[in-house]
Amino acid sequence: MQTRQIGPFTVSAIGLGCMNLSHAYGTPPPPEQAERVLLAALDAGVTLFDTAALYGFGKSETLLGRVLKPHRQRFTLASKGGMAGVAGSDGVTRRVIDGRPETLRRNCEDSLRRLQTDVIDLYYLHRWDKKVPVEDSVGELSRMVQEGKVRTIGLSEVSGATIRKAHAVHPITAVQNEYSLWSRNSEISALAACREIGAAFVAFSPVARGFLCDAVHDVDALDAKDIRKAMPRFEPANFAANLQLLPGYRALAQEAGCTPAQLALAWLLHKDAAIVPIPGTTNVDHLREDLRAVDVRLDASLIQRLEAHVNDHTVAGNRYAAQARTEVDTEEV
C-alpha cells in the first residue's frame, strides 16, 4: 500500500470511511460482516480508519472499539464531534449540531469510551455550528490536545475562510470535505487553504455515494432509510439525467484499464499528493477493488476528458437538500 502524510501520521493512500458499516445507506450489515470488512482493510494495509459520534449514534465507534482495539498501534484513528445523536423528550434520538465547548468535550469523552482508546489521533469538528464562533469550538479542541485526549485537530465541510480562522487558533492537521468528480465545491477555496496552511485534505464520498461505482441504477430500489433518498441528485428526474453520464464514464474507465470505482479514486489520488480519499463499503471484494486504485495511472488527456465529462455543471441537482445546505460551510459552485 502506498502512503501519504496527514500531519505527523503516515497513512495508507486510501483510508476506510466507516459510516456505512452502521449508518446512512439503509440497513447496516450484520456485525460479523462489518467486522470482516474492518479486519480485511487492516490486513490489506489500510492504516486510516475514519468514524464519528454521529454514525449509528455511537454504533460505529463501538464497533471499531470492539474489533480494532487489539490492533490499536497499527493504524491512525480519526473520529468527529460536534454533531451527534441526542434523545428528545419523546424518546426519539435525532441528529443535533452543537459546537459549544462543553458539548464537544462530552462528545470526545463518549467517543474515547466507545472506541476503547486513551487518545484519538485526529479529531474533527464534524460541522461548524454557526451559532458558536469557530474559534471557540477549536479552542476547546486545542485544550483536549493539551490534555492528551486528542493528538491533532481537523475540520469537516468548511470553507477556505473558516479553515484560516480555525488555524489561527490551533494548527489544523486535516480538512475532510466531500470531494469527487461530481462534487467540486472544495476547488473554490478549501483545497487552496489546505495547501496554504499545510493541512491534508481527506475526501469523503469519493465515489459520489456509489454513483461512480456504477452501482446505483434504480433509486426506487434504495432502502426507505437511505439518506440518498433526500438528496436532489438522486431525485427521479435528476437521477435519470445523471444516468446519461455513465456510458461515457464507463468508456473512460475501460480506456484507463480499471473499474469505474477505481477511476474515481485514481482521479483524486492524481489531483494532489495531500489528498487522501476514504471510500466506505460493506463488502470485502469491493474494499479490495477500491484499494487497487493506487496502481491506476491516468495521463493528462484522460484526466482532462474525465473532468469535462463529470463535474458540477454536467450533473443534475444540488448535492444536498435545502436544509442540509444551510448546515454546511462549504462554498457552492
mmCIF file of C-alpha atoms in Angstrom:
data_model
loop_
_atom_site.group_PDB
_atom_site.id
_atom_site.type_symbol
_atom_site.label_atom_id
_atom_site.label_comp_id
_atom_site.label_asym_id
_atom_site.label_seq_id
_atom_site.Cartn_x
_atom_site.Cartn_y
_atom_site.Cartn_z
ATOM 1 C CA MET A 1 0.000 0.000 0.000
ATOM 2 C CA GLN A 2 1.283 3.441 -0.918
ATOM 3 C CA THR A 3 1.292 6.060 1.827
ATOM 4 C CA ARG A 4 0.511 9.746 2.299
ATOM 5 C CA GLN A 5 1.004 12.170 5.154
ATOM 6 C CA ILE A 6 -1.634 13.603 7.490
ATOM 7 C CA GLY A 7 0.266 15.837 9.872
ATOM 8 C CA PRO A 8 2.571 13.581 11.909
ATOM 9 C CA PHE A 9 0.845 10.416 10.675
ATOM 10 C CA THR A 10 1.964 8.324 7.721
ATOM 11 C CA VAL A 11 -1.227 6.671 6.475
ATOM 12 C CA SER A 12 -2.331 4.480 3.602
ATOM 13 C CA ALA A 13 -3.040 6.484 0.441
ATOM 14 C CA ILE A 14 -6.645 5.270 0.663
ATOM 15 C CA GLY A 15 -8.344 5.082 4.048
ATOM 16 C CA LEU A 16 -11.615 3.483 5.101
ATOM 17 C CA GLY A 17 -14.687 5.559 5.811
ATOM 18 C CA CYS A 18 -16.726 3.631 8.371
ATOM 19 C CA MET A 19 -20.083 5.421 8.149
ATOM 20 C CA ASN A 20 -21.973 2.841 6.132
ATOM 21 C CA LEU A 21 -20.987 -0.009 8.449
ATOM 22 C CA SER A 22 -23.654 1.271 10.832
ATOM 23 C CA HIS A 23 -25.420 4.258 9.310
ATOM 24 C CA ALA A 24 -26.883 6.155 6.369
ATOM 25 C CA TYR A 25 -27.325 3.821 3.398
ATOM 26 C CA GLY A 26 -30.238 1.702 4.523
ATOM 27 C CA THR A 27 -29.993 -1.344 6.779
ATOM 28 C CA PRO A 28 -26.407 -1.751 8.042
ATOM 29 C CA PRO A 29 -24.634 -5.070 7.506
ATOM 30 C CA PRO A 30 -24.670 -7.694 10.272
ATOM 31 C CA PRO A 31 -21.921 -7.141 12.888
ATOM 32 C CA GLU A 32 -19.909 -10.130 11.710
ATOM 33 C CA GLN A 33 -19.845 -8.760 8.147
ATOM 34 C CA ALA A 34 -18.771 -5.322 9.355
ATOM 35 C CA GLU A 35 -16.027 -6.967 11.390
ATOM 36 C CA ARG A 36 -14.785 -8.835 8.308
ATOM 37 C CA VAL A 37 -14.530 -5.573 6.374
ATOM 38 C CA LEU A 38 -12.547 -3.844 9.132
ATOM 39 C CA LEU A 39 -10.091 -6.710 9.556
ATOM 40 C CA ALA A 40 -9.724 -7.180 5.792
ATOM 41 C CA ALA A 41 -8.880 -3.492 5.476
ATOM 42 C CA LEU A 42 -6.260 -3.779 8.198
ATOM 43 C CA ASP A 43 -4.769 -6.873 6.566
ATOM 44 C CA ALA A 44 -4.672 -5.101 3.186
ATOM 45 C CA GLY A 45 -2.586 -2.271 4.612
ATOM 46 C CA VAL A 46 -5.227 0.356 5.397
ATOM 47 C CA THR A 47 -3.913 2.489 8.247
ATOM 48 C CA LEU A 48 -6.542 5.245 8.392
ATOM 49 C CA PHE A 49 -9.956 4.404 9.856
ATOM 50 C CA ASP A 50 -12.493 7.229 9.948
ATOM 51 C CA THR A 51 -15.615 7.250 12.100
ATOM 52 C CA ALA A 52 -17.764 9.727 14.072
ATOM 53 C CA ALA A 53 -20.027 10.020 17.090
ATOM 54 C CA LEU A 54 -22.907 10.563 14.656
ATOM 55 C CA TYR A 55 -22.568 7.303 12.757
ATOM 56 C CA GLY A 56 -25.239 4.963 14.036
ATOM 57 C CA PHE A 57 -25.487 7.314 17.058
ATOM 58 C CA GLY A 58 -22.352 5.732 18.518
ATOM 59 C CA LYS A 59 -22.640 2.267 16.992
ATOM 60 C CA SER A 60 -19.808 2.815 14.520
ATOM 61 C CA GLU A 61 -17.359 3.873 17.235
ATOM 62 C CA THR A 62 -18.468 0.958 19.409
ATOM 63 C CA LEU A 63 -17.846 -1.428 16.501
ATOM 64 C CA LEU A 64 -14.366 -0.051 15.856
ATOM 65 C CA GLY A 65 -13.511 -0.140 19.542
ATOM 66 C CA ARG A 66 -14.526 -3.776 19.853
ATOM 67 C CA VAL A 67 -12.881 -5.018 16.651
ATOM 68 C CA LEU A 68 -9.765 -2.890 16.369
ATOM 69 C CA LYS A 69 -8.693 -2.375 19.988
ATOM 70 C CA PRO A 70 -6.192 -5.290 19.835
ATOM 71 C CA HIS A 71 -4.587 -3.640 16.775
ATOM 72 C CA ARG A 72 -4.638 -0.031 18.004
ATOM 73 C CA GLN A 73 -0.925 0.615 17.358
ATOM 74 C CA ARG A 74 -1.241 -0.386 13.697
ATOM 75 C CA PHE A 75 -3.434 2.457 12.435
ATOM 76 C CA THR A 76 -4.381 6.123 12.691
ATOM 77 C CA LEU A 77 -7.800 6.610 14.283
ATOM 78 C CA ALA A 78 -9.994 9.532 13.238
ATOM 79 C CA SER A 79 -13.347 10.472 14.737
ATOM 80 C CA LYS A 80 -15.570 13.538 14.931
ATOM 81 C CA GLY A 81 -17.648 15.517 17.415
ATOM 82 C CA GLY A 82 -19.985 18.466 17.312
ATOM 83 C CA MET A 83 -22.734 16.522 15.557
ATOM 84 C CA ALA A 84 -24.260 13.597 17.402
ATOM 85 C CA GLY A 85 -27.480 11.847 18.318
ATOM 86 C CA VAL A 86 -29.470 13.477 21.106
ATOM 87 C CA ALA A 87 -32.533 11.860 22.669
ATOM 88 C CA GLY A 88 -35.592 14.128 22.737
ATOM 89 C CA SER A 89 -38.358 14.286 25.304
ATOM 90 C CA ASP A 90 -40.328 11.917 23.079
ATOM 91 C CA GLY A 91 -37.585 9.307 23.358
ATOM 92 C CA VAL A 92 -36.530 9.689 19.716
ATOM 93 C CA THR A 93 -32.834 10.249 19.028
ATOM 94 C CA ARG A 94 -32.147 12.933 16.466
ATOM 95 C CA ARG A 95 -29.062 14.407 14.830
ATOM 96 C CA VAL A 96 -28.012 17.674 16.513
ATOM 97 C CA ILE A 97 -25.219 20.066 15.510
ATOM 98 C CA ASP A 98 -23.737 21.581 18.672
ATOM 99 C CA GLY A 99 -20.294 23.158 18.730
ATOM 100 C CA ARG A 100 -20.363 24.531 22.261
ATOM 101 C CA PRO A 101 -17.173 23.723 24.177
ATOM 102 C CA GLU A 102 -18.968 21.703 26.858
ATOM 103 C CA THR A 103 -20.715 19.609 24.217
ATOM 104 C CA LEU A 104 -17.517 18.938 22.296
ATOM 105 C CA ARG A 105 -15.837 17.784 25.489
ATOM 106 C CA ARG A 106 -18.710 15.427 26.265
ATOM 107 C CA ASN A 107 -18.699 14.115 22.682
ATOM 108 C CA CYS A 108 -14.972 13.418 22.873
ATOM 109 C CA GLU A 109 -15.151 11.630 26.206
ATOM 110 C CA ASP A 110 -18.051 9.493 24.950
ATOM 111 C CA SER A 111 -16.066 8.659 21.821
ATOM 112 C CA LEU A 112 -12.972 7.660 23.782
ATOM 113 C CA ARG A 113 -15.088 5.297 25.860
ATOM 114 C CA ARG A 114 -16.793 3.714 22.845
ATOM 115 C CA LEU A 115 -13.540 3.440 20.883
ATOM 116 C CA GLN A 116 -11.804 1.850 23.892
ATOM 117 C CA THR A 117 -8.754 4.057 23.497
ATOM 118 C CA ASP A 118 -6.915 6.663 25.553
ATOM 119 C CA VAL A 119 -6.410 9.081 22.671
ATOM 120 C CA ILE A 120 -7.929 9.878 19.263
ATOM 121 C CA ASP A 121 -5.239 10.595 16.675
ATOM 122 C CA LEU A 122 -7.288 13.004 14.540
ATOM 123 C CA TYR A 123 -10.434 14.585 15.959
ATOM 124 C CA TYR A 124 -12.628 16.650 13.667
ATOM 125 C CA LEU A 125 -15.227 19.287 14.298
ATOM 126 C CA HIS A 126 -17.855 17.392 12.303
ATOM 127 C CA ARG A 127 -19.820 20.528 11.417
ATOM 128 C CA TRP A 128 -19.201 24.139 12.268
ATOM 129 C CA ASP A 129 -22.105 25.157 14.493
ATOM 130 C CA LYS A 130 -22.801 28.623 13.102
ATOM 131 C CA LYS A 131 -24.270 29.733 16.452
ATOM 132 C CA VAL A 132 -20.814 29.323 18.004
ATOM 133 C CA PRO A 133 -17.683 31.131 16.755
ATOM 134 C CA VAL A 134 -15.440 28.524 15.179
ATOM 135 C CA GLU A 135 -12.607 29.949 17.275
ATOM 136 C CA ASP A 136 -14.458 28.880 20.452
ATOM 137 C CA SER A 137 -15.029 25.336 19.204
ATOM 138 C CA VAL A 138 -11.444 24.935 18.042
ATOM 139 C CA GLY A 139 -10.194 26.470 21.284
ATOM 140 C CA GLU A 140 -11.842 23.638 23.216
ATOM 141 C CA LEU A 141 -10.394 21.037 20.850
ATOM 142 C CA SER A 142 -6.989 22.648 21.443
ATOM 143 C CA ARG A 143 -7.404 22.138 25.185
ATOM 144 C CA MET A 144 -8.146 18.459 24.515
ATOM 145 C CA VAL A 145 -4.837 18.238 22.659
ATOM 146 C CA GLN A 146 -3.051 19.769 25.649
ATOM 147 C CA GLU A 147 -4.733 17.214 27.929
ATOM 148 C CA GLY A 148 -3.708 14.278 25.734
ATOM 149 C CA LYS A 149 -7.226 13.201 24.754
ATOM 150 C CA VAL A 150 -6.639 14.156 21.115
ATOM 151 C CA ARG A 151 -3.404 14.284 19.127
ATOM 152 C CA THR A 152 -4.417 16.528 16.215
ATOM 153 C CA ILE A 153 -7.418 18.580 15.089
ATOM 154 C CA GLY A 154 -9.445 18.584 11.880
ATOM 155 C CA LEU A 155 -12.483 20.310 10.385
ATOM 156 C CA SER A 156 -15.249 18.954 8.153
ATOM 157 C CA GLU A 157 -17.436 20.587 5.472
ATOM 158 C CA VAL A 158 -15.833 24.014 5.785
ATOM 159 C CA SER A 159 -14.804 26.863 3.513
ATOM 160 C CA GLY A 160 -11.355 28.300 3.000
ATOM 161 C CA ALA A 161 -12.186 31.308 5.186
ATOM 162 C CA THR A 162 -13.242 29.103 8.100
ATOM 163 C CA ILE A 163 -10.128 26.947 7.728
ATOM 164 C CA ARG A 164 -7.953 30.031 8.096
ATOM 165 C CA LYS A 165 -9.887 31.323 11.123
ATOM 166 C CA ALA A 166 -9.596 27.971 12.872
ATOM 167 C CA HIS A 167 -5.921 27.555 12.020
ATOM 168 C CA ALA A 168 -5.168 30.896 13.677
ATOM 169 C CA VAL A 169 -6.341 29.362 16.979
ATOM 170 C CA HIS A 170 -4.679 25.941 16.673
ATOM 171 C CA PRO A 171 -2.919 24.129 13.814
ATOM 172 C CA ILE A 172 -5.430 22.299 11.610
ATOM 173 C CA THR A 173 -3.985 18.967 10.528
ATOM 174 C CA ALA A 174 -6.700 17.882 8.092
ATOM 175 C CA VAL A 175 -9.890 19.070 6.426
ATOM 176 C CA GLN A 176 -12.498 16.482 5.492
ATOM 177 C CA ASN A 177 -14.909 17.694 2.830
ATOM 178 C CA GLU A 178 -16.971 15.895 0.233
ATOM 179 C CA TYR A 179 -14.873 15.752 -2.920
ATOM 180 C CA SER A 180 -15.350 13.725 -6.067
ATOM 181 C CA LEU A 181 -15.733 14.263 -9.787
ATOM 182 C CA TRP A 182 -19.334 15.311 -9.243
ATOM 183 C CA SER A 183 -18.771 17.449 -6.100
ATOM 184 C CA ARG A 184 -16.095 20.072 -6.749
ATOM 185 C CA ASN A 185 -17.045 22.693 -4.132
ATOM 186 C CA SER A 186 -13.695 22.389 -2.382
ATOM 187 C CA GLU A 187 -11.914 23.559 -5.521
ATOM 188 C CA ILE A 188 -13.289 27.072 -4.859
ATOM 189 C CA SER A 189 -11.092 27.739 -1.821
ATOM 190 C CA ALA A 190 -10.818 24.859 0.670
ATOM 191 C CA LEU A 191 -8.108 22.990 -1.222
ATOM 192 C CA ALA A 192 -6.084 26.165 -1.638
ATOM 193 C CA ALA A 193 -6.431 26.975 2.067
ATOM 194 C CA CYS A 194 -5.204 23.486 2.963
ATOM 195 C CA ARG A 195 -2.133 23.924 0.763
ATOM 196 C CA GLU A 196 -1.521 27.329 2.349
ATOM 197 C CA ILE A 197 -1.514 26.004 5.921
ATOM 198 C CA GLY A 198 -0.013 22.584 5.149
ATOM 199 C CA ALA A 199 -3.129 20.556 6.034
ATOM 200 C CA ALA A 200 -4.032 17.256 4.434
ATOM 201 C CA PHE A 201 -7.319 17.035 2.550
ATOM 202 C CA VAL A 202 -9.438 13.963 3.326
ATOM 203 C CA ALA A 203 -12.056 13.351 0.629
ATOM 204 C CA PHE A 204 -15.277 11.745 1.795
ATOM 205 C CA SER A 205 -17.869 10.285 -0.603
ATOM 206 C CA PRO A 206 -15.092 9.986 -3.228
ATOM 207 C CA VAL A 207 -17.165 7.679 -5.427
ATOM 208 C CA ALA A 208 -20.191 10.003 -5.359
ATOM 209 C CA ARG A 209 -22.242 7.981 -2.879
ATOM 210 C CA GLY A 210 -21.970 4.896 -5.069
ATOM 211 C CA PHE A 211 -22.921 6.592 -8.338
ATOM 212 C CA LEU A 212 -19.388 6.492 -9.757
ATOM 213 C CA CYS A 213 -19.086 2.825 -8.811
ATOM 214 C CA ASP A 214 -21.760 2.252 -11.463
ATOM 215 C CA ALA A 215 -23.650 0.555 -8.635
ATOM 216 C CA VAL A 216 -26.860 2.606 -8.365
ATOM 217 C CA HIS A 217 -29.241 2.323 -11.304
ATOM 218 C CA ASP A 218 -32.691 2.468 -9.710
ATOM 219 C CA VAL A 219 -33.363 4.993 -6.963
ATOM 220 C CA ASP A 220 -36.730 3.383 -6.275
ATOM 221 C CA ALA A 221 -34.830 0.299 -5.106
ATOM 222 C CA LEU A 222 -32.989 2.226 -2.389
ATOM 223 C CA ASP A 223 -33.947 1.444 1.201
ATOM 224 C CA ALA A 224 -36.543 3.824 2.661
ATOM 225 C CA LYS A 225 -33.991 4.993 5.267
ATOM 226 C CA ASP A 226 -31.210 5.548 2.735
ATOM 227 C CA ILE A 227 -30.039 9.166 3.059
ATOM 228 C CA ARG A 228 -29.679 9.402 -0.717
ATOM 229 C CA LYS A 229 -33.482 9.425 -0.931
ATOM 230 C CA ALA A 230 -33.397 13.030 0.329
ATOM 231 C CA MET A 231 -30.549 14.171 -1.919
ATOM 232 C CA PRO A 232 -31.535 16.153 -5.027
ATOM 233 C CA ARG A 233 -29.128 14.287 -7.307
ATOM 234 C CA PHE A 234 -30.992 11.070 -6.550
ATOM 235 C CA GLU A 235 -34.468 12.503 -7.115
ATOM 236 C CA PRO A 236 -36.025 10.627 -10.058
ATOM 237 C CA ALA A 237 -35.814 13.360 -12.712
ATOM 238 C CA ASN A 238 -32.273 14.415 -11.795
ATOM 239 C CA PHE A 239 -31.116 10.848 -11.438
ATOM 240 C CA ALA A 240 -32.453 9.935 -14.863
ATOM 241 C CA ALA A 241 -30.407 12.797 -16.302
ATOM 242 C CA ASN A 242 -27.321 11.767 -14.348
ATOM 243 C CA LEU A 243 -27.534 8.193 -15.583
ATOM 244 C CA GLN A 244 -26.786 9.548 -19.058
ATOM 245 C CA LEU A 245 -23.252 10.268 -17.826
ATOM 246 C CA LEU A 246 -22.471 6.632 -17.086
ATOM 247 C CA PRO A 247 -21.861 5.217 -20.607
ATOM 248 C CA GLY A 248 -19.160 7.803 -21.324
ATOM 249 C CA TYR A 249 -17.738 7.373 -17.832
ATOM 250 C CA ARG A 250 -17.557 3.581 -18.254
ATOM 251 C CA ALA A 251 -15.724 4.082 -21.554
ATOM 252 C CA LEU A 252 -13.111 6.259 -19.842
ATOM 253 C CA ALA A 253 -12.630 3.634 -17.123
ATOM 254 C CA GLN A 254 -12.154 0.987 -19.783
ATOM 255 C CA GLU A 255 -9.594 3.176 -21.530
ATOM 256 C CA ALA A 256 -7.748 3.585 -18.212
ATOM 257 C CA GLY A 257 -7.824 -0.183 -17.685
ATOM 258 C CA CYS A 258 -9.701 -0.013 -14.402
ATOM 259 C CA THR A 259 -13.168 -0.250 -12.890
ATOM 260 C CA PRO A 260 -15.465 2.789 -12.549
ATOM 261 C CA ALA A 261 -14.843 2.948 -8.782
ATOM 262 C CA GLN A 262 -11.090 2.792 -9.281
ATOM 263 C CA LEU A 263 -11.255 5.607 -11.833
ATOM 264 C CA ALA A 264 -12.987 7.928 -9.355
ATOM 265 C CA LEU A 265 -10.405 7.186 -6.665
ATOM 266 C CA ALA A 266 -7.426 7.355 -9.017
ATOM 267 C CA TRP A 267 -8.570 10.799 -10.180
ATOM 268 C CA LEU A 268 -8.419 12.057 -6.586
ATOM 269 C CA LEU A 269 -5.021 10.485 -5.995
ATOM 270 C CA HIS A 270 -3.699 12.210 -9.120
ATOM 271 C CA LYS A 271 -5.097 15.637 -8.164
ATOM 272 C CA ASP A 272 -2.784 16.290 -5.225
ATOM 273 C CA ALA A 273 -0.385 14.260 -3.090
ATOM 274 C CA ALA A 274 -2.042 15.765 0.009
ATOM 275 C CA ILE A 275 -5.444 14.221 -0.786
ATOM 276 C CA VAL A 276 -6.471 11.015 0.995
ATOM 277 C CA PRO A 277 -9.800 9.537 -0.166
ATOM 278 C CA ILE A 278 -11.819 7.488 2.327
ATOM 279 C CA PRO A 279 -14.337 5.345 0.442
ATOM 280 C CA GLY A 280 -16.685 3.210 2.500
ATOM 281 C CA THR A 281 -18.019 -0.246 1.754
ATOM 282 C CA THR A 282 -19.768 -3.176 3.388
ATOM 283 C CA ASN A 283 -18.209 -5.712 1.019
ATOM 284 C CA VAL A 284 -14.692 -7.159 1.249
ATOM 285 C CA ASP A 285 -14.412 -7.651 -2.524
ATOM 286 C CA HIS A 286 -15.365 -4.007 -3.119
ATOM 287 C CA LEU A 287 -12.824 -2.960 -0.495
ATOM 288 C CA ARG A 288 -10.036 -4.768 -2.323
ATOM 289 C CA GLU A 289 -11.188 -3.293 -5.629
ATOM 290 C CA ASP A 290 -11.053 0.229 -4.165
ATOM 291 C CA LEU A 291 -7.563 -0.237 -2.755
ATOM 292 C CA ARG A 292 -6.183 -1.293 -6.144
ATOM 293 C CA ALA A 293 -6.898 2.242 -7.373
ATOM 294 C CA VAL A 294 -3.428 3.198 -6.091
ATOM 295 C CA ASP A 295 -1.980 1.286 -9.060
ATOM 296 C CA VAL A 296 -4.050 3.066 -11.738
ATOM 297 C CA ARG A 297 -2.153 5.574 -13.877
ATOM 298 C CA LEU A 298 -4.037 8.375 -15.654
ATOM 299 C CA ASP A 299 -2.493 10.559 -18.339
ATOM 300 C CA ALA A 300 -3.247 14.262 -18.671
ATOM 301 C CA SER A 301 -5.529 13.821 -21.664
ATOM 302 C CA LEU A 302 -7.732 11.281 -19.946
ATOM 303 C CA ILE A 303 -7.947 13.426 -16.810
ATOM 304 C CA GLN A 304 -8.993 16.425 -18.890
ATOM 305 C CA ARG A 305 -11.721 14.446 -20.683
ATOM 306 C CA LEU A 306 -12.880 12.911 -17.416
ATOM 307 C CA GLU A 307 -13.223 16.275 -15.698
ATOM 308 C CA ALA A 308 -15.106 17.693 -18.669
ATOM 309 C CA HIS A 309 -17.497 14.742 -18.670
ATOM 310 C CA VAL A 310 -18.404 14.635 -14.948
ATOM 311 C CA ASN A 311 -18.480 17.871 -12.985
ATOM 312 C CA ASP A 312 -20.853 20.123 -11.060
ATOM 313 C CA HIS A 313 -22.186 21.588 -14.287
ATOM 314 C CA THR A 314 -22.881 18.304 -16.091
ATOM 315 C CA VAL A 315 -24.517 16.733 -13.017
ATOM 316 C CA ALA A 316 -28.200 17.487 -12.361
ATOM 317 C CA GLY A 317 -29.245 18.591 -8.864
ATOM 318 C CA ASN A 318 -27.554 20.001 -5.767
ATOM 319 C CA ARG A 319 -25.576 17.649 -3.565
ATOM 320 C CA TYR A 320 -27.720 18.445 -0.503
ATOM 321 C CA ALA A 321 -31.343 19.451 0.000
ATOM 322 C CA ALA A 322 -32.140 22.981 1.178
ATOM 323 C CA GLN A 323 -31.954 22.342 4.942
ATOM 324 C CA ALA A 324 -28.724 20.361 4.754
ATOM 325 C CA ARG A 325 -27.169 23.095 2.600
ATOM 326 C CA THR A 326 -27.642 25.571 5.456
ATOM 327 C CA GLU A 327 -25.788 23.236 7.823
ATOM 328 C CA VAL A 328 -22.500 23.118 5.900
ATOM 329 C CA ASP A 329 -19.976 25.882 5.379
ATOM 330 C CA THR A 330 -18.523 24.786 2.062
ATOM 331 C CA GLU A 331 -18.875 27.226 -0.806
ATOM 332 C CA GLU A 332 -21.310 26.397 -3.581
ATOM 333 C CA VAL A 333 -20.307 26.143 -7.218
#
